[in-house]
Amino acid sequence: MKFSRKSRYGLIALIDLAVNSKTEQVSLCSVAKRNGISAQYLEQIFAALRRAGIIKSVKGSQGGYLLNHRPEEITAAQVLEALDGNYHIEEEVSPEGSSCQGISTTIQTMVIDEVNHKLDDVLQNVTLADLEKCYLENEEYNQNMYYI
Amino acid sequence: MKFSRKSRYGLIALIDLAVNSKTEQVSLCSVAKRNGISAQYLEQIFAALRRAGIIKSVKGSQGGYLLNHRPEEITAAQVLEALDGNYHIEEEVSPEGSSCQGISTTIQTMVIDEVNHKLDDVLQNVTLADLEKCYLENEEYNQNMYYI
DNA sequence: CAAAAACATATTAAACAAGTAGGAAATATA
DNA sequence: TATATTTCCTACTTGTTTAATATGTTTTTG
């Protein structure tokens, strides 16, 4: 499984978009600044997210990015898929003529398939709406803490 | 999460050992040949497994390797740990002075911690005994198929 | 027209993966 | 004791990936 900085930045940026682009587009630059991400790197990430249909863009001055779907419809799985490619552990053909076919099959079914299933279990069931909610609740909590 | 060829080879080799070194040590070379793995590469893998206390070695001519514990006591998690290092998705400190602390925390708790928990769930509960059993059952099944 | 922004492509430095090379040390066996 | 076998150890190589940078072009608003 891959979970690179790219995916991490992607999720951060999408939560940022969910919170900050409710009504209109938000510039990449502002997202980058708010979250301490290199703007040029974030461009590559947004390009991939746009190609995957997760966000859409408005060109030109005062342009920016918006979510292309409701937060409830965007899953962590989709985001990782768009940025890091297949997040599953990939099957590997066992070497020609070796007698480990059976062993490979065993590892595939007892370890790899199991892990992949659990990954789906988590990643397809966390939506951007969940993430946004969790974030806002934490913020609220921290605000309250501050005033005590 | 990392699941490199190194770990895959390690698991293959350990199942091979479980099956073939019941009574006495088995040479690395024979394990490598049976499973189509480069012997020199497998040496590095066995070295790591030995340092981790998962296997033990008998030096000299007619020497070889054996499991250091009963198969029920060796988990997939231990093997991956020994070969690929920590298999968890690792936490990453968010960039200094950025305001994404909250967002990072959200991703950590809702995605990363969840995935890591599920990984443990699978990997700490699959033992070499399970793998060996599954392998032998498959073999038996294939044998029967062959004679029909 | 000028500034702001998205869009696009190439390059780079560092790390990692998967192996190879070459030998030193230990030991069973002849 | 000599030899072959086998573990053990360190360094090197080659290709890929990651996380960026660099350098623009295009589009649109004011």
CSV table of C-alpha atoms (C1' of nucleotides) in Angstrom, one decimal:
chain,number,residue,atom,x,y,z
A,1,MET,CA,0.0,0.0,0.0
A,2,LYS,CA,1.1,3.5,-0.8
A,3,PHE,CA,0.3,6.5,1.3
A,4,SER,CA,2.8,9.1,0.2
A,5,ARG,CA,3.0,12.8,1.0
A,6,LYS,CA,1.2,13.4,-2.2
A,7,SER,CA,-1.9,11.6,-1.0
A,8,ARG,CA,-1.6,13.3,2.4
A,9,TYR,CA,-1.3,16.7,0.8
A,10,GLY,CA,-4.2,15.8,-1.5
A,11,LEU,CA,-6.5,15.0,1.5
A,12,ILE,CA,-5.4,18.1,3.4
A,13,ALA,CA,-6.2,20.3,0.3
A,14,LEU,CA,-9.5,18.6,-0.2
A,15,ILE,CA,-10.6,19.2,3.4
A,16,ASP,CA,-9.4,22.7,3.0
A,17,LEU,CA,-11.6,23.1,-0.2
A,18,ALA,CA,-14.5,21.5,1.5
A,19,VAL,CA,-14.3,24.0,4.3
A,20,ASN,CA,-13.3,27.1,2.3
A,21,SER,CA,-14.9,26.8,-1.1
A,22,LYS,CA,-18.5,26.3,-0.1
A,23,THR,CA,-19.8,29.2,-2.2
A,24,GLU,CA,-17.1,30.0,-4.7
A,25,GLN,CA,-13.7,28.8,-6.0
A,26,VAL,CA,-10.5,29.2,-4.0
A,27,SER,CA,-7.0,29.8,-5.4
A,28,LEU,CA,-4.5,27.1,-5.2
A,29,CYS,CA,-2.1,29.6,-3.8
A,30,SER,CA,-4.2,30.2,-0.7
A,31,VAL,CA,-4.7,26.5,-0.1
A,32,ALA,CA,-0.9,26.0,-0.3
A,33,LYS,CA,-0.2,28.9,2.1
A,34,ARG,CA,-2.8,27.9,4.6
A,35,ASN,CA,-1.4,24.4,4.8
A,36,GLY,CA,2.3,24.9,4.3
A,37,ILE,CA,2.6,23.0,1.0
A,38,SER,CA,4.7,24.0,-1.9
A,39,ALA,CA,2.4,25.7,-4.4
A,40,GLN,CA,4.1,24.2,-7.4
A,41,TYR,CA,3.9,20.7,-6.0
A,42,LEU,CA,0.2,21.3,-5.1
A,43,GLU,CA,-0.4,22.2,-8.7
A,44,GLN,CA,0.6,18.7,-9.8
A,45,ILE,CA,-1.7,17.3,-7.1
A,46,PHE,CA,-4.6,19.4,-8.2
A,47,ALA,CA,-4.0,18.5,-11.8
A,48,ALA,CA,-4.4,14.8,-10.9
A,49,LEU,CA,-7.5,15.5,-8.8
A,50,ARG,CA,-9.0,17.4,-11.7
A,51,ARG,CA,-8.2,14.7,-14.2
A,52,ALA,CA,-9.9,12.3,-11.9
A,53,GLY,CA,-13.0,14.4,-11.8
A,54,ILE,CA,-12.7,15.1,-8.0
A,55,ILE,CA,-12.3,18.9,-8.3
A,56,LYS,CA,-13.0,21.4,-11.1
A,57,SER,CA,-11.2,24.6,-11.9
A,58,VAL,CA,-12.1,28.1,-12.9
A,59,LYS,CA,-9.4,29.6,-15.1
A,60,GLY,CA,-8.1,33.2,-15.3
A,61,SER,CA,-7.7,35.9,-12.8
A,62,GLN,CA,-9.8,35.4,-9.6
A,63,GLY,CA,-10.0,31.8,-10.7
A,64,GLY,CA,-9.5,28.8,-8.5
A,65,TYR,CA,-10.7,25.3,-7.6
A,66,LEU,CA,-13.9,23.8,-6.2
A,67,LEU,CA,-15.1,20.3,-5.3
A,68,ASN,CA,-16.8,18.6,-8.3
A,69,HIS,CA,-19.1,16.6,-6.1
A,70,ARG,CA,-20.7,16.8,-2.7
A,71,PRO,CA,-18.3,15.9,0.1
A,72,GLU,CA,-20.4,12.9,1.0
A,73,GLU,CA,-19.7,11.5,-2.5
A,74,ILE,CA,-15.9,11.8,-2.3
A,75,THR,CA,-14.1,8.9,-0.6
A,76,ALA,CA,-10.6,8.6,0.7
A,77,ALA,CA,-10.2,5.7,-1.7
A,78,GLN,CA,-10.9,7.8,-4.7
A,79,VAL,CA,-8.4,10.4,-3.6
A,80,LEU,CA,-5.6,7.8,-3.0
A,81,GLU,CA,-6.4,6.2,-6.3
A,82,ALA,CA,-6.1,9.5,-8.1
A,83,LEU,CA,-2.9,10.5,-6.5
A,84,ASP,CA,-0.9,7.3,-5.7
A,85,GLY,CA,-2.5,4.9,-8.1
A,86,ASN,CA,-3.9,1.6,-6.8
A,87,TYR,CA,-3.5,1.5,-3.1
A,88,HIS,CA,-3.9,-2.2,-2.9
A,89,ILE,CA,-1.0,-4.5,-2.4
A,90,GLU,CA,-0.5,-5.8,-6.0
A,91,GLU,CA,-0.4,-9.4,-6.9
A,92,GLU,CA,2.9,-10.6,-8.3
A,93,VAL,CA,3.4,-13.5,-10.7
A,94,SER,CA,5.6,-16.0,-9.1
A,95,PRO,CA,8.8,-16.9,-11.0
A,96,GLU,CA,8.5,-19.2,-13.9
A,97,GLY,CA,9.1,-22.9,-13.3
A,98,SER,CA,9.4,-22.5,-9.6
A,99,SER,CA,7.5,-24.8,-7.3
A,100,CYS,CA,6.3,-22.0,-5.1
A,101,GLN,CA,3.0,-21.5,-6.9
A,102,GLY,CA,1.1,-23.0,-4.0
A,103,ILE,CA,3.0,-21.0,-1.4
A,104,SER,CA,2.3,-17.8,-3.4
A,105,THR,CA,-1.3,-18.6,-3.6
A,106,THR,CA,-1.4,-19.1,0.1
A,107,ILE,CA,0.2,-15.8,0.8
A,108,GLN,CA,-2.1,-14.1,-1.6
A,109,THR,CA,-5.3,-15.4,0.0
A,110,MET,CA,-4.3,-15.4,3.6
A,111,VAL,CA,-2.4,-12.1,3.8
A,112,ILE,CA,-2.7,-9.9,0.7
A,113,ASP,CA,-6.3,-10.4,-0.1
A,114,GLU,CA,-7.1,-9.9,3.6
A,115,VAL,CA,-5.2,-6.7,3.9
A,116,ASN,CA,-6.6,-5.4,0.6
A,117,HIS,CA,-10.1,-6.1,1.8
A,118,LYS,CA,-9.5,-4.2,5.1
A,119,LEU,CA,-8.0,-1.3,3.2
A,120,ASP,CA,-11.2,-1.0,1.1
A,121,ASP,CA,-13.2,-1.3,4.3
A,122,VAL,CA,-11.6,1.8,5.7
A,123,LEU,CA,-10.9,3.9,2.6
A,124,GLN,CA,-14.2,3.5,0.8
A,125,ASN,CA,-16.1,4.3,3.9
A,126,VAL,CA,-14.4,7.5,4.9
A,127,THR,CA,-15.9,10.4,2.9
A,128,LEU,CA,-14.7,14.0,2.7
A,129,ALA,CA,-17.9,14.9,4.6
A,130,ASP,CA,-16.7,12.7,7.5
A,131,LEU,CA,-13.3,14.3,7.4
A,132,GLU,CA,-14.7,17.8,7.3
A,133,LYS,CA,-17.1,17.1,10.2
A,134,CYS,CA,-14.2,15.7,12.3
A,135,TYR,CA,-12.1,18.6,11.5
A,136,LEU,CA,-14.7,21.2,12.4
A,137,GLU,CA,-15.6,19.4,15.6
A,138,ASN,CA,-11.9,19.5,16.6
A,139,GLU,CA,-11.6,23.1,15.8
A,140,GLU,CA,-14.7,23.9,17.8
A,141,TYR,CA,-13.3,22.0,20.7
A,142,ASN,CA,-10.0,23.8,20.5
A,143,GLN,CA,-11.8,27.2,20.4
A,144,ASN,CA,-13.7,26.3,23.5
A,145,MET,CA,-10.5,25.2,25.2
A,146,TYR,CA,-8.9,28.5,24.4
A,147,TYR,CA,-11.5,30.5,26.2
A,148,ILE,CA,-11.4,28.6,29.5
B,1,MET,CA,2.4,0.3,4.3
B,2,LYS,CA,5.2,-1.6,2.7
B,3,PHE,CA,4.9,-5.0,1.3
B,4,SER,CA,8.0,-5.5,-0.9
B,5,ARG,CA,9.3,-8.5,-2.7
B,6,LYS,CA,11.6,-8.9,0.3
B,7,SER,CA,8.7,-9.6,2.6
B,8,ARG,CA,7.0,-11.7,0.1
B,9,TYR,CA,10.2,-13.8,-0.3
B,10,GLY,CA,10.6,-13.9,3.4
B,11,LEU,CA,7.1,-15.4,3.9
B,12,ILE,CA,7.6,-17.8,1.1
B,13,ALA,CA,10.9,-19.0,2.6
B,14,LEU,CA,9.4,-19.3,6.1
B,15,ILE,CA,6.5,-21.5,4.8
B,16,ASP,CA,9.1,-23.6,3.0
B,17,LEU,CA,11.1,-23.9,6.3
B,18,ALA,CA,7.9,-24.8,8.2
B,19,VAL,CA,7.2,-27.6,5.8
B,20,ASN,CA,10.7,-28.8,5.1
B,21,SER,CA,12.7,-28.3,8.3
B,22,LYS,CA,10.5,-30.2,10.7
B,23,THR,CA,13.3,-32.4,11.8
B,24,GLU,CA,16.6,-30.8,10.8
B,25,GLN,CA,18.0,-27.7,9.1
B,26,VAL,CA,17.6,-27.0,5.5
B,27,SER,CA,20.1,-25.2,3.3
B,28,LEU,CA,19.4,-21.8,2.1
B,29,CYS,CA,20.3,-22.9,-1.4
B,30,SER,CA,17.6,-25.5,-1.5
B,31,VAL,CA,15.0,-23.1,-0.3
B,32,ALA,CA,16.1,-20.6,-3.0
B,33,LYS,CA,16.0,-23.2,-5.7
B,34,ARG,CA,12.6,-24.6,-4.7
B,35,ASN,CA,11.1,-21.2,-4.8
B,36,GLY,CA,12.9,-19.5,-7.7
B,37,ILE,CA,14.6,-16.8,-5.5
B,38,SER,CA,18.1,-15.5,-6.0
B,39,ALA,CA,20.2,-17.3,-3.4
B,40,GLN,CA,22.3,-14.2,-2.7
B,41,TYR,CA,19.3,-12.1,-2.2
B,42,LEU,CA,17.7,-14.7,0.1
B,43,GLU,CA,20.9,-14.6,2.2
B,44,GLN,CA,20.2,-11.0,3.1
B,45,ILE,CA,16.6,-11.9,3.9
B,46,PHE,CA,17.7,-14.8,6.2
B,47,ALA,CA,20.2,-12.6,7.8
B,48,ALA,CA,17.5,-10.2,8.8
B,49,LEU,CA,15.2,-13.0,10.0
B,50,ARG,CA,18.0,-14.5,12.0
B,51,ARG,CA,18.8,-11.1,13.7
B,52,ALA,CA,15.1,-10.8,14.5
B,53,GLY,CA,15.2,-14.2,16.2
B,54,ILE,CA,12.7,-15.7,13.8
B,55,ILE,CA,15.0,-18.4,12.5
B,56,LYS,CA,18.3,-19.9,13.7
B,57,SER,CA,21.2,-21.2,11.7
B,58,VAL,CA,23.6,-24.1,11.8
B,59,LYS,CA,27.0,-23.2,10.3
B,60,GLY,CA,29.4,-25.2,8.3
B,61,SER,CA,29.0,-28.0,5.8
B,62,GLN,CA,25.5,-29.7,5.9
B,63,GLY,CA,24.4,-26.6,7.9
B,64,GLY,CA,21.3,-24.7,7.2
B,65,TYR,CA,18.3,-22.9,8.8
B,66,LEU,CA,15.5,-23.8,11.1
B,67,LEU,CA,12.6,-21.9,12.6
B,68,ASN,CA,13.5,-20.6,16.0
B,69,HIS,CA,9.9,-20.9,17.4
B,70,ARG,CA,6.8,-23.0,16.8
B,71,PRO,CA,4.9,-21.9,13.7
B,72,GLU,CA,2.0,-20.9,15.9
B,73,GLU,CA,4.2,-18.3,17.5
B,74,ILE,CA,5.4,-16.6,14.4
B,75,THR,CA,3.1,-14.0,13.0
B,76,ALA,CA,3.1,-12.3,9.6
B,77,ALA,CA,3.5,-9.0,11.5
B,78,GLN,CA,6.8,-10.1,13.0
B,79,VAL,CA,8.1,-11.1,9.6
B,80,LEU,CA,7.1,-7.9,7.8
B,81,GLU,CA,8.6,-5.9,10.7
B,82,ALA,CA,11.9,-7.8,10.4
B,83,LEU,CA,12.1,-7.4,6.7
B,84,ASP,CA,10.5,-4.1,5.7
B,85,GLY,CA,10.6,-2.3,9.0
B,86,ASN,CA,7.4,-0.8,10.5
B,87,TYR,CA,4.5,-1.8,8.2
B,88,HIS,CA,2.3,0.9,9.6
B,89,ILE,CA,1.7,4.2,7.8
B,90,GLU,CA,3.9,6.5,9.7
B,91,GLU,CA,2.8,9.7,11.2
B,92,GLU,CA,4.3,12.8,9.7
B,93,VAL,CA,4.9,16.1,11.5
B,94,SER,CA,3.0,18.8,9.7
B,95,PRO,CA,5.0,21.7,8.4
B,96,GLU,CA,6.0,24.4,10.9
B,97,GLY,CA,3.8,27.3,11.3
B,98,SER,CA,1.1,26.0,9.0
B,99,SER,CA,-2.5,26.2,10.1
B,100,CYS,CA,-3.2,22.6,9.0
B,101,GLN,CA,-2.5,21.1,12.4
B,102,GLY,CA,-6.1,20.3,12.8
B,103,ILE,CA,-6.5,18.9,9.3
B,104,SER,CA,-3.5,16.7,9.9
B,105,THR,CA,-4.9,15.4,13.1
B,106,THR,CA,-8.1,14.6,11.4
B,107,ILE,CA,-6.4,12.6,8.7
B,108,GLN,CA,-4.4,10.9,11.3
B,109,THR,CA,-7.3,9.7,13.4
B,110,MET,CA,-9.9,9.1,10.6
B,111,VAL,CA,-7.7,7.5,8.0
B,112,ILE,CA,-4.2,6.5,9.1
B,113,ASP,CA,-5.0,5.2,12.6
B,114,GLU,CA,-7.9,3.3,11.2
B,115,VAL,CA,-5.8,1.7,8.4
B,116,ASN,CA,-3.0,0.9,10.9
B,117,HIS,CA,-5.4,-0.8,13.3
B,118,LYS,CA,-6.8,-3.0,10.5
B,119,LEU,CA,-3.3,-3.9,9.4
B,120,ASP,CA,-2.5,-5.1,12.9
B,121,ASP,CA,-5.8,-6.9,12.9
B,122,VAL,CA,-4.8,-9.0,9.9
B,123,LEU,CA,-1.1,-9.3,10.3
B,124,GLN,CA,-0.9,-10.1,14.0
B,125,ASN,CA,-3.5,-12.8,13.6
B,126,VAL,CA,-2.0,-14.8,10.7
B,127,THR,CA,0.6,-17.2,12.0
B,128,LEU,CA,3.0,-19.3,10.1
B,129,ALA,CA,1.0,-22.3,11.3
B,130,ASP,CA,-2.1,-20.9,9.5
B,131,LEU,CA,-0.1,-20.3,6.4
B,132,GLU,CA,1.4,-23.8,6.5
B,133,LYS,CA,-2.0,-25.4,7.0
B,134,CYS,CA,-3.5,-23.4,4.1
B,135,TYR,CA,-0.6,-24.4,1.9
B,136,LEU,CA,-0.8,-28.1,2.7
B,137,GLU,CA,-4.6,-28.2,2.2
B,138,ASN,CA,-4.2,-26.6,-1.2
B,139,GLU,CA,-1.5,-29.0,-2.1
B,140,GLU,CA,-3.7,-31.9,-1.1
B,141,TYR,CA,-6.5,-30.5,-3.1
B,142,ASN,CA,-4.4,-30.2,-6.1
B,143,GLN,CA,-3.1,-33.7,-5.7
B,144,ASN,CA,-6.6,-35.0,-5.7
B,145,MET,CA,-7.5,-33.0,-8.7
B,146,TYR,CA,-4.6,-34.4,-10.5
B,147,TYR,CA,-5.8,-38.0,-10.1
B,148,ILE,CA,-9.3,-37.4,-11.3
C,1,DC,C1',-3.1,45.9,-21.4
C,2,DA,C1',-1.5,44.0,-17.0
C,3,DA,C1',-2.0,41.1,-13.2
C,4,DA,C1',-3.7,36.8,-11.5
C,5,DA,C1',-4.4,32.6,-11.9
C,6,DA,C1',-4.7,27.8,-14.1
C,7,DC,C1',-2.2,24.6,-17.1
C,8,DA,C1',1.8,22.0,-18.9
C,9,DT,C1',6.3,19.8,-19.3
C,10,DA,C1',11.1,19.0,-18.1
C,11,DT,C1',14.7,18.5,-14.8
C,12,DT,C1',16.8,17.3,-10.4
C,13,DA,C1',18.4,15.3,-5.9
C,14,DA,C1',17.8,12.0,-2.7
C,15,DA,C1',16.2,7.8,-1.2
C,16,DC,C1',14.9,3.1,-1.9
C,17,DA,C1',14.4,-1.6,-4.1
C,18,DA,C1',16.2,-5.5,-5.8
C,19,DG,C1',19.7,-7.6,-6.8
C,20,DT,C1',25.2,-8.8,-7.8
C,21,DA,C1',30.1,-9.4,-6.4
C,22,DG,C1',33.6,-11.2,-3.8
C,23,DG,C1',35.2,-13.0,-0.2
C,24,DA,C1',35.8,-14.7,5.2
C,25,DA,C1',34.7,-18.0,8.7
C,26,DA,C1',32.9,-22.4,10.3
C,27,DT,C1',32.3,-27.3,10.1
C,28,DA,C1',31.1,-32.1,8.4
C,29,DT,C1',33.2,-35.6,6.0
C,30,DA,C1',36.7,-38.1,3.3
D,1,DT,C1',44.4,-32.6,7.6
D,2,DA,C1',42.4,-31.2,3.3
D,3,DT,C1',38.3,-30.1,0.9
D,4,DA,C1',33.8,-29.0,-0.1
D,5,DT,C1',29.9,-27.1,1.7
D,6,DT,C1',27.6,-23.7,3.7
D,7,DT,C1',26.7,-19.7,6.6
D,8,DC,C1',28.1,-14.9,7.2
D,9,DC,C1',29.4,-10.1,5.9
D,10,DT,C1',30.2,-5.8,3.4
D,11,DA,C1',30.2,-3.2,-0.5
D,12,DC,C1',28.6,-2.0,-5.1
D,13,DT,C1',25.3,-1.4,-9.0
D,14,DT,C1',21.2,-0.3,-11.5
D,15,DG,C1',16.7,1.2,-12.0
D,16,DT,C1',12.7,3.4,-10.1
D,17,DT,C1',10.2,6.5,-7.2
D,18,DT,C1',9.4,10.7,-4.4
D,19,DA,C1',9.2,15.3,-3.7
D,20,DA,C1',10.1,18.8,-5.3
D,21,DT,C1',11.9,23.1,-8.8
D,22,DA,C1',12.2,25.5,-13.0
D,23,DT,C1',10.3,27.6,-16.8
D,24,DG,C1',7.2,28.6,-19.2
D,25,DT,C1',2.0,29.1,-21.9
D,26,DT,C1',-2.8,30.1,-21.7
D,27,DT,C1',-7.0,32.1,-20.0
D,28,DT,C1',-9.6,35.6,-17.8
D,29,DT,C1',-10.8,39.7,-14.9
D,30,DG,C1',-10.3,44.5,-13.9
